[in-house]
Structures are given as C-alpha cells and as structure tokens.
C-alpha cells in the first residue's frame, strides 16, 4: 500500500519537476547569456537564486549553433548561487550558457546589418505595443511590450528606454516583469501624479504611476519614485477587473479627476447560435487612481484606446476630442470628462504596418506626440525583431471634406540630417525619368509634384514603388487628393521600413521593405507622353544614426 501511495504521489508531481535538467553555478559576472535557436520549440526555463525563483519564462534554448544570445541581468546577485532548470532534457543547451560583463554581441550592437538606424529597436528580442508614454524631468519615457528571451511574441515584459529629444534613445533595464509565469504584463499607460492624489509619495517627488493589464488579474497600477527606473506595486491590485485590457489613463483638468479608457469585450451569441464578442471602449473615472467608477461606453473599437483633445487648425479656442483604436480608426467629437460623444463617422488616418499607437502624456510644449508599433516589420536573422515607427505630431486640420487628423514626423528629424541632395523644376516623362545616383538604405526624402494631367508618376526607392494615379487620385491605392494642384510627399526610409506622409499627413502609409545592398537607388518617373510631370522640388537627406 505504501508503495502504491508513493507511486500515486510520483504521478502527481509536475512534469517540469520530473524531467527538468539543472545547471548550478555562482554568479561572477553581470550577465548570464542564454543561447536561442529560432526553429526549435519553446520550453519552460526557471532561474532560481537559492531556493527562490528569480525569473521564469519560455525560450527556444539552443542545443548547438545559436542564432543569437539573450542576456539575463544578474547585477544584484553577484556571488549568489544560481540554478537554471530546463523543462526538457537539454544538457547541451544548458552547457552553452555562459557569463560575461557585456551582453553577447556587444561589439556589434546597433551596427547589425538590419538594425534600423533612425527607429527605436530593443537590443535583444521582440517588441510590440508602445506603453507608458510620458514626459518627466527632462526625459521622454518609452516603455514597450517586450519578449527579452526570443525573436517572436511571448513572455510579455515592459521594456524601458528614455530620450531627451524623442530621437536618440537609451535602453534601460526591464521596467515590469510578468507577475508570475503565464501572468503577463500587457499594455498600459503612465501619468505623473503631480498633486499626489494617489498618496504614493511621502515627499515632494510626484509619483510616476503606470496602469497595465495583468493577464491573470485585471487592470493593475504600479508607481515609481525614481523617474520610472523601478516600480512598486499597489497592494490592492487589481483596481479594475473586466474582460479586456490596455488601460489609457490621463488627468481631466476641468473636473479634477482621472480618466481611464479601456478596451472591453463581452461574449454574445447571435440568432443562429454563433458566438462572438461585443467590442468596446469603456470610460471610468477616479480621484485617486485606485478606485474607479464606470461612466460610459463606445461600441465597435478594438484594442489600445486613446482619447485626447486637439485644437483645430492650431486655434486653441476651437478644439475637439479624438478617440481612436489600435487600427487607426477614429472619431472626432466632444468629451465632458465622463462621456465621449462622436460627431463624425469613423475615419482612418494610417494604412499598412502601423498598429497600437499611443500618445505622450505631460509633454512640455503641449504637443500631441504619437509612437506606433511597426507591426510585422521584421529583421530576420537578427537578434532583435520589430520596431517603433518614427514619432509623429498629431494635428486636426480643416480640409475640403471636413476636419481630419494629420500625423507628421516630429521636427527633431531635421537634427539627423547630414548631406543634402537637391533637384528643382525637373520635367519627367515616359522616356525621361530622373536617376539621382543616390545609393542609401537610410534617408529622409521630401518631394513636391505638380498634378496637372492624368499621368501616373512617383518614385522607385530601392525597389519599392511609390506610385500616384492622378486619374483616380490614389497613392499606392490610398485616396489622396491634390492640394492646389500639387502632391507633397515626405518619406522616411530605414533598413527594414518605409513611411510615407502625403500632403503633410493627410495620408500615412507604412510598409516593410528590405533593400538589396547591391541595388540601392532613388529614381523619379512619370508615364506622361508630351508635356510631362513637373517635379517642383526633390530633396534627399543622408541621415545620422540615432545610436551615434
């Protein structure tokens, strides 16, 4: 009977305990470097300091010839005994792990073949949604969804970077870790609680407060008293529990309360018994960031909510509110602190590989600055993946179709300019293109065309065609009407992406593109046969790296 009882207990042991292999050593250097091989299945890894789990995550642990290495920062555990447990028999993978004072590949950091040079990327691993965008004490904070242990989505942490100018970034240690294994730290936002309504500060330092989705609990808040370097969790989390995620919080000054806009979904069944979800943005309010009260709901939005006020045509006496979702669909309307009232149909302000945009709170100049994830813009063969698109300033402007939202690259892009190549008053025709002899994979281009015929015209940039169909008034199948008979293009080209802003942001198109290094070129063309198409101005700027 005892043997059977013991056998039964043995069967109930977690498989991780039964089959795991261990490697033990003393921490002598700052980083433990873990080998990753992308084609392998992921496995569960535990890192214990003494008997306490320090980190727990999934990883494609290489058996040989790693594709790249990912670091585990052990700076606070020097001299401690560490045990690494692999879920599957993986002695070869465990044997490859080594310690160093710098991350593996440090000597080539930011100079890798497909490392974007004017867009933010993390040193290692996957990134997606920008999170916690806030300005404080001279720094713009960029937190972001991050898998520090793999090239693909998973293990959602909050990565951490700061900038003085929104262009040059310094990556900091991870800000938020998954609360427990498989309870991930999903998207959210940040504010500066200048009046200490939360009571989190006991001195004159306003707390930096973050709201994020803990996938195992709900909407949670954490706070920092050291300018966003480290965070302490609120003891009574979660502050909101529902079927949703992605809290965006901000201060509503007229009524002196906080607002949380959060994505929500409720299961529903149609008449035929088909199951689906009712998707919406819910609005909640609070006076202390801890206790939230439901106020209202807007249907038919999906993920990553935003709600903010913008002046129309830069007139501070005439403003409207904008609500948008992750895909770039937006309403223009009014907001009274509790209820958003749309006054327009839904519009679309971005097209292509831009997703999960978020805007900065507390900007020093009051500008509405947006960061977006370059969704699906990959860097295959690299130790990092995905990027943040170039920061844009959002404005409401009056058009012949009504008020619309325009994104445009922030002015700080000009600080990256190096040499300039310039052409003016060039006539393009079907047998007379412009070949610039510029061969770059990173550049900033500004062009203005006359649209005075039904000719197709545009540019070929490293094999990517930007084509305007004047008859249909479409730019790469996106409707763009000329303004005073002209089409203005602003284009940001990096090693893996192309961002196109037409007519100062009336259309915003984002696409992945990796140029062949032996075929770098910029040409302008038109299929006009007689009078041709006039290229009024065309400037190409060589660019400094943001990592310099």
XYZ file of C-alpha atoms in Angstrom:
548
model
C 0.000 0.000 0.000
C 2.817 2.398 0.862
C 4.484 1.686 -2.475
C 1.236 2.377 -4.336
C 0.707 5.561 -2.332
C 4.213 6.746 -3.195
C 3.693 5.837 -6.838
C 0.479 7.860 -6.897
C 2.293 10.868 -5.438
C 5.001 10.434 -8.057
C 2.387 10.608 -10.837
C 1.022 13.862 -9.418
C 4.390 15.616 -9.486
C 4.580 18.366 -12.131
C 6.213 17.164 -15.314
C 8.631 20.065 -15.000
C 9.995 18.535 -11.780
C 10.116 15.040 -13.225
C 12.040 15.773 -16.385
C 13.896 19.031 -15.778
C 17.653 19.166 -16.017
C 19.619 21.608 -13.896
C 22.775 23.617 -14.105
C 24.179 25.261 -10.982
C 26.900 27.895 -10.677
C 27.913 31.022 -8.764
C 27.218 34.455 -10.261
C 30.558 36.072 -11.006
C 29.709 38.476 -13.843
C 26.811 40.785 -14.642
C 25.109 38.823 -17.440
C 24.130 35.222 -17.981
C 23.972 34.677 -21.740
C 21.359 32.192 -22.964
C 21.544 30.595 -26.456
C 18.498 30.824 -28.749
C 17.732 28.780 -31.865
C 14.634 30.023 -33.667
C 13.491 26.774 -35.316
C 13.233 24.868 -32.018
C 10.108 24.528 -29.905
C 9.941 26.731 -26.837
C 10.483 25.253 -23.410
C 9.937 26.435 -19.880
C 13.025 27.687 -18.031
C 13.374 28.587 -14.361
C 16.220 30.606 -12.880
C 16.499 30.246 -9.100
C 18.654 32.245 -6.704
C 18.986 29.921 -3.767
C 15.531 28.366 -3.423
C 13.665 31.400 -4.798
C 12.511 31.687 -8.421
C 14.206 34.806 -9.829
C 12.890 34.544 -13.401
C 10.619 32.087 -15.208
C 9.963 32.196 -18.949
C 9.705 30.305 -22.242
C 12.708 30.110 -24.536
C 13.903 28.274 -27.655
C 17.013 27.040 -25.887
C 19.655 26.160 -28.493
C 21.324 22.757 -28.486
C 24.114 23.957 -30.802
C 24.950 26.835 -33.145
C 22.709 29.501 -31.567
C 21.042 32.035 -33.863
C 21.698 34.628 -31.174
C 22.102 35.077 -27.428
C 19.846 36.813 -24.917
C 21.123 38.251 -21.626
C 19.795 37.818 -18.103
C 20.900 40.703 -15.881
C 22.300 39.449 -12.561
C 23.921 42.660 -11.288
C 22.134 42.454 -7.920
C 23.106 38.823 -7.302
C 26.881 38.787 -7.522
C 28.364 35.902 -5.516
C 24.993 34.145 -5.187
C 24.351 30.539 -6.161
C 22.086 30.161 -9.193
C 20.247 27.123 -10.522
C 18.853 27.048 -14.062
C 16.179 24.408 -14.656
C 15.199 23.392 -18.172
C 11.795 21.781 -18.678
C 13.068 19.269 -21.238
C 16.274 17.250 -21.158
C 18.596 19.904 -22.503
C 22.115 19.316 -21.206
C 23.714 20.639 -24.388
C 21.712 23.850 -24.172
C 22.498 24.319 -20.500
C 26.179 23.715 -21.149
C 26.254 26.531 -23.720
C 25.154 29.136 -21.149
C 27.976 31.408 -20.043
C 28.612 34.576 -18.022
C 30.097 37.870 -19.187
C 30.311 41.537 -18.218
C 28.673 42.579 -21.515
C 25.833 41.019 -23.468
C 26.850 38.625 -26.223
C 27.378 40.577 -29.444
C 28.053 43.852 -27.651
C 30.820 44.746 -30.107
C 28.324 44.861 -32.997
C 25.397 46.360 -31.074
C 23.357 48.840 -33.195
C 25.528 48.209 -36.265
C 23.995 44.870 -37.290
C 23.101 44.538 -40.981
C 19.339 45.007 -40.498
C 19.433 47.240 -37.408
C 17.191 50.259 -38.125
C 19.246 53.430 -37.805
C 16.513 56.042 -37.269
C 13.886 53.931 -35.500
C 13.938 52.529 -31.981
C 14.585 48.807 -31.568
C 15.473 46.861 -28.454
C 18.983 45.474 -28.075
C 17.634 41.929 -27.998
C 14.301 40.212 -28.515
C 10.818 41.034 -29.763
C 8.931 44.320 -29.247
C 5.362 45.398 -29.963
C 2.973 47.987 -28.459
C 4.449 51.232 -27.098
C 3.375 51.612 -23.464
C 3.529 54.178 -20.678
C 4.411 57.167 -22.859
C 5.032 60.090 -20.515
C 7.417 63.036 -20.156
C 9.029 63.728 -16.795
C 12.099 65.584 -15.537
C 13.581 66.197 -18.954
C 13.019 62.666 -20.261
C 10.569 61.063 -22.640
C 9.802 57.566 -21.369
C 9.187 54.787 -23.850
C 8.027 51.535 -22.301
C 7.004 48.774 -24.667
C 5.754 45.208 -24.900
C 8.870 43.078 -24.933
C 9.988 39.465 -25.098
C 13.598 39.705 -23.905
C 14.130 35.952 -24.404
C 13.074 35.395 -28.004
C 12.633 36.693 -31.539
C 8.851 36.099 -31.510
C 5.959 37.283 -29.356
C 5.741 35.892 -25.803
C 6.897 36.420 -22.199
C 5.393 39.905 -22.179
C 7.525 42.298 -20.100
C 7.681 46.089 -20.211
C 10.918 47.114 -21.898
C 12.270 50.513 -20.937
C 14.010 53.344 -22.807
C 14.410 57.095 -22.327
C 15.224 60.025 -24.600
C 15.902 63.744 -24.286
C 14.642 64.502 -27.798
C 12.391 61.583 -28.873
C 15.052 60.580 -31.400
C 18.140 59.345 -29.542
C 17.220 56.532 -27.154
C 18.959 54.872 -24.222
C 17.696 51.411 -23.327
C 17.360 50.765 -19.587
C 16.805 47.546 -17.625
C 13.345 45.976 -17.862
C 10.685 48.006 -16.050
C 7.897 45.449 -15.451
C 8.190 41.668 -15.302
C 5.350 39.145 -15.613
C 3.880 38.933 -12.086
C 4.054 35.135 -12.302
C 4.719 32.591 -15.036
C 1.993 32.956 -17.717
C 0.541 36.039 -15.976
C 1.963 38.562 -18.400
C 2.355 42.336 -18.210
C 0.227 43.540 -21.138
C -0.160 47.076 -22.459
C -0.981 50.211 -20.486
C -0.087 53.850 -19.935
C 1.578 56.229 -17.489
C 0.918 59.586 -15.834
C 2.718 61.956 -13.488
C 0.577 62.371 -10.363
C 1.682 65.949 -9.756
C -0.820 66.515 -6.913
C -0.122 63.113 -5.310
C -3.793 62.209 -5.460
C -2.757 58.573 -5.051
C -0.818 59.221 -1.864
C 2.047 57.104 -3.198
C 4.656 59.785 -2.474
C 5.675 60.778 1.042
C 7.833 63.712 -0.070
C 7.916 66.314 -2.827
C 8.545 63.757 -5.594
C 5.395 63.299 -7.725
C 4.934 59.579 -8.409
C 5.082 58.235 -11.932
C 2.044 55.940 -11.985
C 1.529 53.146 -14.505
C -1.711 51.323 -15.277
C -1.234 47.999 -17.064
C -3.090 44.767 -17.732
C -2.013 41.808 -15.639
C -3.415 38.971 -17.713
C -4.075 36.837 -14.652
C -5.687 39.550 -12.527
C -7.001 42.600 -14.391
C -6.050 46.273 -14.587
C -3.277 46.973 -12.080
C -1.254 50.010 -11.067
C 2.354 50.381 -10.020
C 4.296 53.519 -9.174
C 7.829 54.862 -9.302
C 9.592 57.484 -7.184
C 12.887 57.304 -9.118
C 11.698 58.628 -12.509
C 10.469 55.334 -13.883
C 13.521 53.181 -13.220
C 11.921 50.889 -10.650
C 8.304 50.310 -9.661
C 6.380 49.261 -6.586
C 3.032 47.511 -6.883
C -0.138 48.875 -5.290
C -1.147 46.451 -2.541
C -4.829 46.241 -3.506
C -4.428 45.370 -7.197
C -6.316 44.868 -9.415
C -8.067 48.242 -9.472
C -10.418 47.111 -12.235
C -11.486 43.638 -13.316
C -13.273 43.022 -16.621
C -12.953 41.165 -19.916
C -10.471 43.460 -21.584
C -7.092 45.186 -21.488
C -4.932 48.192 -22.441
C -5.828 50.974 -19.955
C -5.109 54.532 -21.109
C -5.159 56.998 -18.197
C -4.977 60.806 -18.158
C -5.950 63.787 -15.996
C -9.170 65.653 -16.858
C -8.460 69.118 -15.506
C -11.955 70.728 -15.715
C -13.443 68.233 -13.235
C -10.182 67.402 -11.420
C -10.321 63.638 -11.871
C -8.516 60.851 -13.635
C -9.933 59.110 -16.702
C -9.286 55.520 -17.763
C -10.301 54.402 -21.245
C -10.009 50.639 -21.534
C -10.784 48.043 -24.166
C -13.607 45.699 -23.144
C -15.238 42.684 -24.744
C -18.333 40.721 -23.787
C -19.325 37.317 -25.193
C -22.533 37.208 -27.215
C -24.465 34.717 -29.340
C -26.426 35.604 -32.476
C -29.768 34.124 -33.557
C -28.029 31.246 -35.284
C -26.060 30.350 -32.163
C -22.752 31.709 -33.456
C -20.550 33.043 -30.671
C -18.687 36.342 -30.925
C -17.743 39.335 -28.770
C -19.143 42.814 -28.307
C -16.079 45.046 -28.524
C -15.999 48.488 -26.981
C -14.054 51.185 -25.171
C -15.235 51.819 -21.626
C -14.630 55.053 -19.741
C -14.007 55.022 -15.971
C -13.104 57.872 -13.610
C -11.186 58.156 -10.338
C -9.984 60.824 -7.928
C -7.038 58.784 -6.616
C -6.014 56.312 -9.371
C -7.025 53.455 -7.055
C -10.831 53.439 -7.031
C -12.533 53.576 -10.402
C -16.172 54.204 -11.336
C -17.721 53.154 -14.652
C -19.171 56.060 -16.652
C -19.882 55.181 -20.292
C -19.070 53.046 -23.310
C -18.381 53.461 -27.038
C -19.017 50.378 -29.197
C -17.049 48.931 -32.096
C -13.462 49.706 -31.150
C -10.683 47.165 -30.732
C -7.586 47.349 -28.501
C -5.238 50.117 -27.376
C -7.684 53.002 -26.779
C -6.733 56.661 -26.990
C -8.706 59.791 -26.106
C -7.295 63.319 -26.261
C -8.115 66.924 -27.157
C -6.629 68.802 -30.114
C -7.071 72.357 -31.404
C -8.425 72.705 -34.935
C -6.020 74.497 -37.273
C -3.827 75.386 -34.265
C -6.596 77.555 -32.804
C -6.665 76.969 -29.005
C -10.164 78.474 -28.821
C -11.580 75.846 -31.170
C -10.808 72.263 -30.177
C -12.272 68.787 -30.452
C -11.592 65.393 -28.880
C -10.292 62.380 -30.788
C -10.896 58.738 -29.869
C -9.006 56.044 -31.756
C -8.190 52.358 -31.595
C -5.191 50.216 -32.446
C -6.008 50.003 -36.165
C -6.115 53.786 -36.702
C -9.876 54.234 -36.970
C -11.019 57.359 -35.138
C -13.944 59.549 -34.200
C -13.889 63.321 -33.715
C -16.278 64.594 -31.058
C -16.800 66.083 -27.601
C -15.893 64.805 -24.142
C -17.277 66.068 -20.850
C -14.994 64.074 -18.573
C -17.325 61.071 -18.444
C -18.962 60.632 -21.845
C -17.404 60.851 -25.292
C -19.890 61.916 -27.968
C -18.831 61.208 -31.580
C -19.756 63.913 -34.075
C -18.336 62.328 -37.226
C -18.290 58.965 -38.949
C -15.236 56.811 -38.326
C -12.194 57.861 -40.290
C -8.879 56.127 -40.938
C -5.641 58.058 -40.540
C -2.999 55.370 -41.148
C -2.593 52.455 -43.544
C -0.319 49.435 -43.606
C 2.022 48.204 -40.907
C 1.283 50.717 -38.139
C -0.569 49.479 -35.056
C -1.255 50.096 -31.360
C -0.367 53.799 -31.413
C -0.195 55.701 -28.138
C 0.373 59.388 -27.383
C 2.506 61.076 -24.736
C 1.093 62.477 -21.526
C 2.576 65.589 -19.926
C 4.584 66.853 -22.923
C 6.438 70.086 -22.026
C 5.180 72.012 -25.069
C 1.652 70.612 -25.089
C 2.139 68.876 -28.437
C 0.320 65.594 -29.058
C 3.182 63.215 -29.900
C 2.459 59.673 -31.027
C 4.532 56.484 -31.116
C 3.403 53.405 -33.056
C 4.473 49.811 -33.399
C 5.727 48.842 -36.857
C 3.635 45.695 -36.830
C 5.122 42.932 -38.961
C 8.270 44.851 -39.902
C 10.757 42.057 -39.303
C 14.522 41.812 -39.063
C 15.071 38.164 -39.983
C 18.385 36.707 -38.966
C 18.922 39.421 -36.346
C 18.897 39.103 -32.511
C 16.017 41.643 -32.372
C 12.639 41.928 -34.104
C 10.052 44.642 -34.905
C 10.478 48.391 -34.392
C 8.839 51.603 -33.222
C 7.854 53.912 -36.045
C 9.236 57.435 -36.163
C 7.460 59.735 -33.664
C 4.724 61.871 -35.191
C 2.910 65.001 -34.097
C -0.873 64.819 -34.460
C -2.993 67.773 -35.547
C -6.596 68.441 -36.536
C -6.884 70.368 -39.773
C -9.758 71.568 -41.916
C -9.951 70.005 -45.370
C -12.460 70.319 -48.201
C -14.074 67.179 -46.734
C -14.196 68.474 -43.162
C -11.858 68.233 -40.182
C -9.373 65.360 -40.263
C -6.412 64.203 -38.193
C -2.929 64.554 -39.679
C 0.218 62.774 -38.416
C 3.565 64.288 -39.389
C 7.155 63.409 -38.371
C 8.318 65.486 -35.428
C 10.657 68.378 -36.223
C 13.542 66.624 -34.446
C 14.047 64.566 -37.602
C 15.888 67.578 -39.017
C 18.612 67.136 -36.389
C 19.511 63.831 -38.056
C 20.178 65.384 -41.456
C 23.664 65.168 -42.945
C 24.397 65.809 -46.622
C 21.570 67.059 -48.838
C 20.924 66.166 -52.485
C 18.579 68.629 -54.195
C 16.718 68.937 -57.534
C 14.237 71.598 -58.679
C 11.891 72.027 -61.632
C 12.581 68.648 -63.229
C 10.253 67.619 -66.058
C 9.549 63.873 -66.013
C 8.102 61.909 -68.917
C 7.771 58.334 -70.099
C 11.193 58.438 -71.745
C 12.841 60.867 -69.331
C 12.976 59.674 -65.697
C 15.219 61.231 -63.059
C 18.044 58.986 -61.920
C 19.537 60.569 -58.799
C 22.606 58.343 -58.393
C 21.868 58.297 -54.655
C 22.583 54.870 -53.136
C 21.431 54.756 -49.493
C 19.360 52.418 -47.332
C 18.617 55.135 -44.716
C 17.330 58.552 -45.808
C 14.693 61.272 -45.493
C 13.049 62.451 -48.724
C 10.789 65.430 -49.439
C 9.206 65.903 -52.861
C 6.543 68.079 -54.469
C 4.897 67.176 -57.783
C 2.512 69.137 -59.981
C -0.670 67.159 -60.634
C -1.880 68.699 -63.894
C -2.644 65.654 -66.045
C -3.903 62.098 -65.708
C -0.398 60.677 -65.813
C 0.897 58.174 -63.296
C 4.064 59.326 -61.570
C 6.115 58.605 -58.491
C 9.376 57.182 -57.226
C 11.260 53.925 -57.161
C 13.197 53.773 -53.878
C 15.465 50.745 -53.628
C 12.908 48.633 -55.458
C 9.851 49.967 -53.597
C 7.436 51.852 -55.851
C 5.540 54.872 -54.583
C 3.016 55.434 -57.368
C 0.407 58.164 -57.755
C -2.534 57.533 -60.076
C -3.562 61.071 -60.931
C -6.773 59.989 -62.679
C -8.046 58.061 -59.635
C -6.262 60.343 -57.143
C -4.732 57.393 -55.322
C -1.279 56.906 -53.857
C -0.471 53.181 -53.669
C -4.263 52.565 -53.666
C -4.861 55.091 -50.845
C -7.042 58.063 -51.751
C -5.073 61.325 -51.694
C -6.454 64.435 -53.373
C -4.038 67.074 -54.646
C -3.913 70.371 -52.770
C -3.824 73.386 -55.076
C -2.806 71.066 -57.887
C 0.166 69.629 -56.013
C 1.133 66.421 -54.245
C 3.694 66.655 -51.458
C 5.463 63.530 -50.223
C 7.631 63.090 -47.154
C 9.280 59.681 -46.912
C 11.366 58.072 -44.165
C 13.451 55.147 -45.369
C 15.223 52.815 -42.967
C 16.811 49.402 -43.400
C 13.555 47.467 -42.926
C 10.772 50.041 -43.400
C 9.318 52.858 -45.465
C 6.982 55.517 -44.010
C 5.110 57.756 -46.449
C 3.365 61.007 -45.451
C 1.301 62.551 -48.248
C 0.242 66.210 -48.118
C 1.600 66.783 -44.600
C -0.075 63.662 -43.204
C -3.427 63.622 -44.982
C -2.424 60.031 -45.748
C 0.074 57.984 -43.745
C 1.294 54.693 -45.243
C 3.739 52.287 -43.567
C 5.298 49.288 -45.293
C 8.110 46.809 -44.647
C 10.921 46.839 -47.183
C 14.465 45.493 -47.138
C 16.594 46.760 -49.997
C 19.213 44.682 -51.723
C 22.550 46.199 -50.815
C 23.777 45.836 -54.407
C 20.750 47.658 -55.831
C 20.360 50.886 -53.862
C 18.822 53.671 -55.946
C 16.307 56.526 -55.988
C 14.547 57.338 -59.261
C 11.571 59.563 -60.075
C 9.340 58.843 -63.069
C 6.169 59.705 -64.974
C 4.317 57.981 -67.830
C 3.296 61.342 -69.285
C 3.949 61.444 -73.029
C 4.035 65.121 -74.044
C 4.065 67.969 -71.514
C 5.397 65.682 -68.778
C 5.040 65.900 -64.993
C 6.839 68.660 -63.141
C 8.809 67.673 -60.057
C 8.955 71.086 -58.381
C 11.284 70.168 -55.531
C 13.057 66.990 -54.525
C 15.386 66.739 -51.530
C 17.159 63.639 -50.263
C 18.893 63.837 -46.897
C 21.527 61.427 -45.736
C 20.933 60.606 -42.076
C 22.921 60.296 -38.885
C 22.268 57.191 -36.816
C 20.208 57.675 -33.668
C 22.667 55.314 -31.967
C 25.658 57.609 -32.513
